[in-house]
């Protein structure tokens, strides 16, 4: 039995079934045996690949939209350039390289990363060796300054609660229990859940609804900073404005696996409900925009052509495939969405519409 399975089995034995959100949090972030605690999961040899690992163009264009938002808001200094869940640090490195020529941007910024995994902090420190970087456990610890922030595939890693609609405006929560030694999903007694009153209208008995209290808390915190001090947050993830149904999934070596077989060994995610983030943030939000549309508006095709001029053979083939993978509707172009948070009264960052 894997060490984390032992921990979880013992806890359920002592305390009874745990909500799915608690199971997800333990699997991903247990301080000794959690998935992110024990490995660098990114890339071809890992379990999944993200947009910044596919092409430098992704980070370059995000850097330019953040820098333009900073200019549009009067180039405040000093300011915080932050990333949530920076993985290998590739996205931040691309942002910093692409913004070198923006007058005053580098002189005014300090780099802040929110990352709980010590393993990935080490990788980020190496990637960003030439930069003065400060790490934080949570967004509450970000400095009190204008905040320009990016979060790519961060919110999908935050624990979700799953509830099933019952009769009479009630809900049953899905929790992880034990049946003959195996981890299995069960349902709690039906009870009202005022936080989901707005989902009574679009759900029927038997439907599964997900919500992530930690994701809403993060959006509330960064939205409050942007409201008070100015700034912008670019959030990219897979999901929709509002999702209905079970989107909880486990990925290992780029293949879906059963999330309850080997806790701590697979990446666990759920689709992001952008509406919940927009509602939680006390500032303006842009329209939800498909990633492909967002990157096209920022000029990814021109950038791809410029980079292609210096390439040939295998490098050119890979570069062309990467452009397609980031933008094509059958690849990441529509499954992934982007949304910006920004101050009321300010213009949305380039690539977004109010
Ligand atoms: N943004 C990167 C990596 C995405 S993987 C990229 O696009 O390549 C998810 C990242 O979020 C990892 O760095 C993981 O360690 C981090 N993470 C997950 N849950 C977190 C939490 N609760 N607090 C801070 N970081 C978290």
Coordinates of C-alpha atoms in Angstrom, one line a residue, residues 40-211:
X40 CA 8.0 17.7 -10.9
X41 CA 5.0 16.4 -12.8
X42 CA 5.4 18.5 -16.0
X43 CA 6.5 17.7 -19.5
X44 CA 6.7 14.7 -21.8
X45 CA 8.3 12.5 -19.2
X46 CA 5.8 13.6 -16.5
X47 CA 2.1 13.4 -16.3
X48 CA 0.9 16.4 -18.2
X49 CA 2.2 19.3 -20.3
X50 CA 1.1 22.9 -20.0
X51 CA 0.9 25.8 -22.5
X52 CA 4.2 27.5 -21.4
X53 CA 6.0 24.2 -21.7
X54 CA 4.6 23.8 -25.3
X55 CA 5.9 27.2 -26.6
X56 CA 7.7 30.3 -25.4
X57 CA 5.0 32.3 -27.4
X58 CA 2.4 31.7 -24.6
X59 CA 4.5 33.5 -21.9
X60 CA 5.7 36.2 -24.3
X61 CA 2.2 37.3 -25.2
X62 CA 1.0 37.2 -21.5
X63 CA 4.0 39.3 -20.6
X64 CA 3.0 41.9 -23.3
X65 CA -0.6 42.1 -22.1
X66 CA 0.5 42.5 -18.5
X67 CA 3.0 45.2 -19.5
X68 CA 0.4 47.1 -21.6
X69 CA -2.1 46.9 -18.7
X70 CA 0.7 48.4 -16.5
X71 CA 1.3 51.2 -18.9
X72 CA -2.4 51.8 -19.4
X73 CA -2.8 52.3 -15.6
X74 CA 0.0 54.9 -15.5
X75 CA 3.0 52.7 -15.0
X76 CA 2.8 52.5 -11.2
X77 CA 6.0 51.9 -9.3
X78 CA 6.9 49.9 -7.4
X79 CA 4.6 47.0 -8.3
X80 CA 4.3 43.3 -7.8
X81 CA 4.7 40.9 -10.7
X82 CA 3.2 37.6 -9.4
X83 CA 2.4 34.1 -10.5
X84 CA 0.3 31.5 -8.8
X85 CA 1.5 27.9 -9.1
X86 CA 4.4 28.6 -11.4
X87 CA 5.4 25.0 -12.2
X88 CA 8.9 25.0 -13.6
X89 CA 9.1 28.8 -13.8
X90 CA 9.0 28.8 -17.6
X91 CA 6.0 31.1 -17.9
X92 CA 7.6 33.7 -15.6
X93 CA 10.9 33.5 -17.4
X94 CA 9.2 34.1 -20.8
X95 CA 7.2 37.0 -19.3
X96 CA 10.4 38.6 -18.0
X97 CA 12.3 38.1 -21.3
X98 CA 9.5 39.5 -23.4
X99 CA 9.1 42.6 -21.3
X100 CA 12.8 43.6 -21.2
X101 CA 12.3 46.4 -23.7
X102 CA 9.3 48.0 -21.9
X103 CA 10.7 51.2 -20.5
X104 CA 10.7 51.2 -16.7
X105 CA 8.9 47.9 -16.3
X106 CA 11.8 45.9 -15.0
X107 CA 13.0 48.7 -12.8
X108 CA 9.6 48.9 -11.1
X109 CA 8.8 45.3 -10.5
X110 CA 9.5 42.7 -7.9
X111 CA 8.8 39.0 -8.7
X112 CA 6.6 37.1 -6.3
X113 CA 5.6 33.4 -6.7
X114 CA 2.9 31.6 -4.8
X115 CA 3.9 28.0 -4.5
X116 CA 3.4 25.3 -1.8
X117 CA 5.6 22.6 -3.3
X118 CA 9.3 22.7 -2.1
X119 CA 10.3 20.5 -5.0
X120 CA 8.9 22.9 -7.6
X121 CA 10.3 25.9 -5.7
X122 CA 13.7 24.4 -6.3
X123 CA 13.0 24.1 -10.1
X124 CA 11.7 27.7 -10.2
X125 CA 14.8 29.0 -8.4
X126 CA 16.9 27.4 -11.0
X127 CA 14.9 28.7 -14.0
X128 CA 14.8 32.2 -12.5
X129 CA 18.4 32.2 -11.1
X130 CA 19.1 35.7 -12.4
X131 CA 16.1 37.2 -10.7
X132 CA 15.4 38.2 -7.2
X133 CA 12.4 36.1 -6.4
X134 CA 10.2 35.9 -3.2
X135 CA 8.1 32.8 -2.6
X136 CA 4.8 32.8 -0.6
X137 CA 2.6 30.0 0.7
X138 CA -0.6 31.9 -0.1
X139 CA -2.0 35.0 -1.9
X140 CA -2.7 36.8 1.4
X141 CA 1.0 37.2 1.8
X142 CA 1.5 39.1 -1.5
X143 CA 2.8 42.7 -0.9
X144 CA 0.5 45.6 -0.5
X145 CA 1.3 47.2 -3.9
X146 CA -0.3 47.3 -7.4
X147 CA -0.6 43.6 -8.5
X148 CA 0.0 42.3 -12.0
X149 CA -0.5 38.6 -11.9
X150 CA -0.8 35.4 -14.0
X151 CA -2.2 32.0 -13.1
X152 CA -2.1 29.2 -15.7
X153 CA -3.5 25.8 -14.7
X154 CA -3.4 26.8 -11.1
X155 CA -7.1 27.0 -10.2
X156 CA -7.8 23.5 -11.6
X157 CA -5.5 22.1 -8.9
X158 CA -7.5 23.6 -6.0
X159 CA -9.8 21.2 -4.2
X160 CA -13.4 21.0 -5.2
X161 CA -16.4 19.9 -3.2
X162 CA -18.9 17.8 -5.2
X163 CA -22.6 17.7 -4.3
X164 CA -25.5 15.8 -5.9
X165 CA -28.8 17.6 -6.2
X166 CA -31.5 15.9 -4.1
X167 CA -35.2 16.6 -3.9
X168 CA -36.7 19.8 -2.4
X169 CA -33.7 22.2 -2.9
X170 CA -31.3 19.9 -0.9
X171 CA -27.9 18.5 -1.6
X172 CA -25.9 15.4 -0.7
X173 CA -22.1 15.8 -0.5
X174 CA -19.8 13.2 -2.1
X175 CA -17.3 11.9 0.3
X176 CA -14.5 9.3 0.2
X177 CA -15.0 6.3 2.5
X178 CA -13.9 2.6 2.7
X179 CA -15.7 -0.4 1.4
X180 CA -13.9 -3.7 2.0
X181 CA -10.6 -1.9 2.2
X182 CA -11.1 0.0 -1.1
X183 CA -11.5 3.8 -1.2
X184 CA -15.0 4.5 -2.6
X185 CA -17.3 7.5 -3.1
X186 CA -20.4 7.8 -0.9
X187 CA -23.1 10.4 -0.3
X188 CA -24.0 12.3 2.9
X189 CA -27.5 13.0 4.2
X190 CA -29.4 15.6 2.2
X191 CA -29.2 19.1 3.6
X192 CA -29.6 22.7 2.3
X193 CA -26.5 24.5 1.0
X194 CA -27.1 28.3 0.7
X195 CA -23.8 28.8 -1.2
X196 CA -25.4 26.9 -4.1
X197 CA -28.8 28.7 -4.2
X198 CA -27.9 30.1 -7.6
X199 CA -27.5 26.5 -8.9
X200 CA -31.0 25.5 -8.0
X201 CA -32.2 27.0 -11.2
X202 CA -30.0 24.9 -13.6
X203 CA -29.7 21.6 -11.7
X204 CA -32.2 18.7 -11.3
X205 CA -32.2 15.8 -8.8
X206 CA -29.3 13.6 -9.5
X207 CA -27.1 16.3 -11.1
X208 CA -23.6 16.8 -9.8
X209 CA -22.4 20.4 -9.0
X210 CA -18.9 21.3 -8.1
X211 CA -17.6 24.3 -6.2

